[in-house]
Amino acid sequence: MMEIPFNSPYLTGKEEKYLADVLRRRKPGGGGPYMAKTASLLEDRFSLARVFMTPSCTRALEMAFELIDLKPGEEIILPSYTFPSAANAAVLRGAVPVFAEINRDNFNLDPDDVRERITGKTRAIIPVHYGGVSCEMDEFMALGKRYDLYVIEDAAQGVNARYKGDYLGGIGDFGCYSFHTTKNYISGEGGALVINSPDQRLIEKAEIFREHGTDRARFLRGEVEEYKWVGRGSSCLPSDLQMAVLYAQLEEMDRIRGMRREIFEKYYSGLKEVLDHPLVDSISSVPEDRDVNYHLFYLKFTEQEVRDNVLGRLQERGITAVFHYQPLHSSPMGEKLGYSPGDLKVTEEIAATILRLPLFPDLNSEQVEYIIDNTKEILEKF
Ligand SMILES: *Cc1c(COP(=O)(O)O)cnc(C)c1O
């Protein structure tokens, strides 16, 4: 029997060389040359106005809320079907996360449901690009414009994917990337905040905030003679050790994307026939009008019982399939915020019936075939 993990971080081979370089120069702190190189690589490759590297995507979301001065009692609208980062970033400021529904096609935030939840207190919409498949950004940008709201893309899973030609993270007022070890390009922990808004004050505020509320960035450019504490701030620079690892990954981002694509396509062609099975609802596919990054591959069943059963049987055969997310609104913290199970029906149905297969660049053909064959066999016996 094969033992196949759910995920295994991929290394290009250059990581050690760049790490050794940082250590040899004894400059592992933040704001080093690898941070500058990763930020400009992302700006150039994705045509982004300005990128601030951060220690995580969560930190980037927190920075975005600081920059828009999100206040206690104000609201942000986001999907319940996601990771808690953006909701926490709001809660930490005394602001209110308002959970909206996702659509059944690609499990992304539903613009119609978002519109109904906009109130006088709403400040921002957070489209989360689930699995690296873009949200309907035109609709969210139109809502942002019409109701004077910020659009902050949670593109944690959306690095190197596009919507109508534009790279994700580069469409809203802000975009947030993750380079966590479970994502497509990794630095262990890591992230970036993209500022697309033409408002120059946001850039100045970000430069000050990320360096402890000081004007050190201006000092380094020779614009002031010494740097001082000038405003609100925190510590948001990633270590150059992290950025050295990330630089090695980003240099080869298209090769990595190609490896993921190959696995995704094998899964798709091997498994599309299970769509005829009465208990299978849908499987991952690439929407015709989207350019994706092959972050994940899922199967969705008609009932939770089937999902749990298939998952258990795959595990018995050494295949680590998983499910996610426990919806935020029906989690213990969601209940503390006043939500109850039953509030978001589509979200709950999808969370209960989805199963994710292993997908990482090192997964070899033999393993992919083993997973496809076993999945089909388990379903045939149903
Ligand atoms: C992974 C993830 C995050 C958190 O990213 P970190 O870099 O670990 O902070 C946030 N949102 C989504 C949708 C994610 O998938």
PDB file of C-alpha atoms in Angstrom, residues 164-267:
ATOM      1  CA  LYS A 164      -9.761  38.636 -17.264  1.00  0.00           C
ATOM      2  CA  GLY A 165      -6.031  39.028 -17.727  1.00  0.00           C
ATOM      3  CA  ASP A 166      -5.307  40.760 -14.407  1.00  0.00           C
ATOM      4  CA  TYR A 167      -3.384  38.949 -11.715  1.00  0.00           C
ATOM      5  CA  LEU A 168      -5.315  38.305  -8.512  1.00  0.00           C
ATOM      6  CA  GLY A 169      -4.332  40.617  -5.703  1.00  0.00           C
ATOM      7  CA  GLY A 170      -3.893  43.410  -8.234  1.00  0.00           C
ATOM      8  CA  ILE A 171      -7.570  44.184  -8.826  1.00  0.00           C
ATOM      9  CA  GLY A 172      -9.069  45.434  -5.522  1.00  0.00           C
ATOM     10  CA  ASP A 173      -7.818  48.431  -3.525  1.00  0.00           C
ATOM     11  CA  PHE A 174      -5.618  45.944  -1.679  1.00  0.00           C
ATOM     12  CA  GLY A 175      -4.554  42.342  -2.195  1.00  0.00           C
ATOM     13  CA  CYS A 176      -3.124  39.928   0.358  1.00  0.00           C
ATOM     14  CA  TYR A 177      -0.921  36.939  -0.514  1.00  0.00           C
ATOM     15  CA  SER A 178       0.196  33.973   1.579  1.00  0.00           C
ATOM     16  CA  PHE A 179       3.447  32.048   1.279  1.00  0.00           C
ATOM     17  CA  HIS A 180       2.570  29.691   4.112  1.00  0.00           C
ATOM     18  CA  THR A 181       3.932  26.184   3.756  1.00  0.00           C
ATOM     19  CA  THR A 182       0.557  24.889   2.518  1.00  0.00           C
ATOM     20  CA  LYS A 183       0.313  27.351  -0.382  1.00  0.00           C
ATOM     21  CA  ASN A 184       1.674  27.235  -3.957  1.00  0.00           C
ATOM     22  CA  TYR A 185       4.863  29.229  -3.277  1.00  0.00           C
ATOM     23  CA  ILE A 186       6.314  29.006   0.176  1.00  0.00           C
ATOM     24  CA  SER A 187       8.613  30.594   2.706  1.00  0.00           C
ATOM     25  CA  GLY A 188       7.370  28.564   5.683  1.00  0.00           C
ATOM     26  CA  GLU A 189       5.460  31.570   6.962  1.00  0.00           C
ATOM     27  CA  GLY A 190       5.180  34.646   4.764  1.00  0.00           C
ATOM     28  CA  GLY A 191       2.885  36.985   2.934  1.00  0.00           C
ATOM     29  CA  ALA A 192       2.538  40.243   1.081  1.00  0.00           C
ATOM     30  CA  LEU A 193       0.265  43.257   1.022  1.00  0.00           C
ATOM     31  CA  VAL A 194      -0.407  44.725  -2.408  1.00  0.00           C
ATOM     32  CA  ILE A 195      -1.547  48.347  -2.492  1.00  0.00           C
ATOM     33  CA  ASN A 196      -3.312  49.087  -5.762  1.00  0.00           C
ATOM     34  CA  SER A 197      -5.147  52.209  -4.647  1.00  0.00           C
ATOM     35  CA  PRO A 198      -3.703  55.356  -6.222  1.00  0.00           C
ATOM     36  CA  ASP A 199      -3.974  57.096  -2.818  1.00  0.00           C
ATOM     37  CA  GLN A 200      -0.322  57.912  -2.015  1.00  0.00           C
ATOM     38  CA  ARG A 201      -1.156  58.451   1.661  1.00  0.00           C
ATOM     39  CA  LEU A 202      -1.833  54.735   2.007  1.00  0.00           C
ATOM     40  CA  ILE A 203       1.691  53.935   0.823  1.00  0.00           C
ATOM     41  CA  GLU A 204       3.209  56.430   3.268  1.00  0.00           C
ATOM     42  CA  LYS A 205       1.082  55.068   6.103  1.00  0.00           C
ATOM     43  CA  ALA A 206       2.107  51.488   5.250  1.00  0.00           C
ATOM     44  CA  GLU A 207       5.812  52.416   5.210  1.00  0.00           C
ATOM     45  CA  ILE A 208       5.470  53.954   8.675  1.00  0.00           C
ATOM     46  CA  PHE A 209       3.207  51.295  10.167  1.00  0.00           C
ATOM     47  CA  ARG A 210       5.338  48.313   9.186  1.00  0.00           C
ATOM     48  CA  GLU A 211       8.464  49.761  10.758  1.00  0.00           C
ATOM     49  CA  HIS A 212       7.192  50.378  14.285  1.00  0.00           C
ATOM     50  CA  GLY A 213       5.509  53.672  13.487  1.00  0.00           C
ATOM     51  CA  THR A 214       8.807  55.271  12.471  1.00  0.00           C
ATOM     52  CA  ASP A 215       9.871  57.134   9.333  1.00  0.00           C
ATOM     53  CA  ARG A 216      12.823  54.795   8.821  1.00  0.00           C
ATOM     54  CA  ALA A 217      11.868  54.283   5.150  1.00  0.00           C
ATOM     55  CA  ARG A 218      12.339  58.003   4.499  1.00  0.00           C
ATOM     56  CA  PHE A 219      15.595  57.945   6.454  1.00  0.00           C
ATOM     57  CA  LEU A 220      16.904  55.092   4.298  1.00  0.00           C
ATOM     58  CA  ARG A 221      16.058  57.135   1.178  1.00  0.00           C
ATOM     59  CA  GLY A 222      17.998  60.071   2.610  1.00  0.00           C
ATOM     60  CA  GLU A 223      14.877  62.218   2.957  1.00  0.00           C
ATOM     61  CA  VAL A 224      15.347  62.823   6.704  1.00  0.00           C
ATOM     62  CA  GLU A 225      18.510  62.883   8.811  1.00  0.00           C
ATOM     63  CA  GLU A 226      17.328  60.589  11.543  1.00  0.00           C
ATOM     64  CA  TYR A 227      14.269  58.494  12.015  1.00  0.00           C
ATOM     65  CA  LYS A 228      11.701  59.020  14.742  1.00  0.00           C
ATOM     66  CA  TRP A 229       8.478  57.560  16.074  1.00  0.00           C
ATOM     67  CA  VAL A 230       5.886  59.414  14.010  1.00  0.00           C
ATOM     68  CA  GLY A 231       2.681  57.342  14.144  1.00  0.00           C
ATOM     69  CA  ARG A 232       0.941  54.065  14.864  1.00  0.00           C
ATOM     70  CA  GLY A 233       2.983  51.026  14.029  1.00  0.00           C
ATOM     71  CA  SER A 234       3.990  47.440  14.477  1.00  0.00           C
ATOM     72  CA  SER A 235       6.651  45.041  13.256  1.00  0.00           C
ATOM     73  CA  CYS A 236       5.674  43.735   9.821  1.00  0.00           C
ATOM     74  CA  LEU A 237       8.954  43.023   8.030  1.00  0.00           C
ATOM     75  CA  PRO A 238       9.659  39.367   7.216  1.00  0.00           C
ATOM     76  CA  SER A 239      13.114  37.990   8.009  1.00  0.00           C
ATOM     77  CA  ASP A 240      15.436  37.821   4.995  1.00  0.00           C
ATOM     78  CA  LEU A 241      15.774  34.097   5.740  1.00  0.00           C
ATOM     79  CA  GLN A 242      12.116  33.724   4.788  1.00  0.00           C
ATOM     80  CA  MET A 243      12.508  35.935   1.755  1.00  0.00           C
ATOM     81  CA  ALA A 244      15.582  34.007   0.542  1.00  0.00           C
ATOM     82  CA  VAL A 245      13.483  30.829   0.466  1.00  0.00           C
ATOM     83  CA  LEU A 246      10.619  32.637  -1.222  1.00  0.00           C
ATOM     84  CA  TYR A 247      12.847  34.195  -3.863  1.00  0.00           C
ATOM     85  CA  ALA A 248      14.019  30.719  -4.908  1.00  0.00           C
ATOM     86  CA  GLN A 249      10.375  29.708  -5.283  1.00  0.00           C
ATOM     87  CA  LEU A 250       9.158  32.783  -7.133  1.00  0.00           C
ATOM     88  CA  GLU A 251      12.001  32.604  -9.651  1.00  0.00           C
ATOM     89  CA  GLU A 252      10.471  29.286 -10.737  1.00  0.00           C
ATOM     90  CA  MET A 253       6.816  30.069 -10.244  1.00  0.00           C
ATOM     91  CA  ASP A 254       5.766  29.037 -13.712  1.00  0.00           C
ATOM     92  CA  ARG A 255       7.562  25.724 -13.560  1.00  0.00           C
ATOM     93  CA  ILE A 256       5.872  25.036 -10.205  1.00  0.00           C
ATOM     94  CA  ARG A 257       2.512  26.042 -11.653  1.00  0.00           C
ATOM     95  CA  GLY A 258       3.140  23.667 -14.572  1.00  0.00           C
ATOM     96  CA  MET A 259       3.829  20.766 -12.217  1.00  0.00           C
ATOM     97  CA  ARG A 260       0.598  21.429 -10.339  1.00  0.00           C
ATOM     98  CA  ARG A 261      -1.283  21.789 -13.595  1.00  0.00           C
ATOM     99  CA  GLU A 262      -0.113  18.412 -14.837  1.00  0.00           C
ATOM    100  CA  ILE A 263      -1.405  16.707 -11.679  1.00  0.00           C
ATOM    101  CA  PHE A 264      -4.668  18.641 -11.790  1.00  0.00           C
ATOM    102  CA  GLU A 265      -5.263  17.637 -15.400  1.00  0.00           C
ATOM    103  CA  LYS A 266      -4.541  13.976 -14.682  1.00  0.00           C
ATOM    104  CA  TYR A 267      -7.037  14.084 -11.833  1.00  0.00           C
TER     105      TYR A 267
END
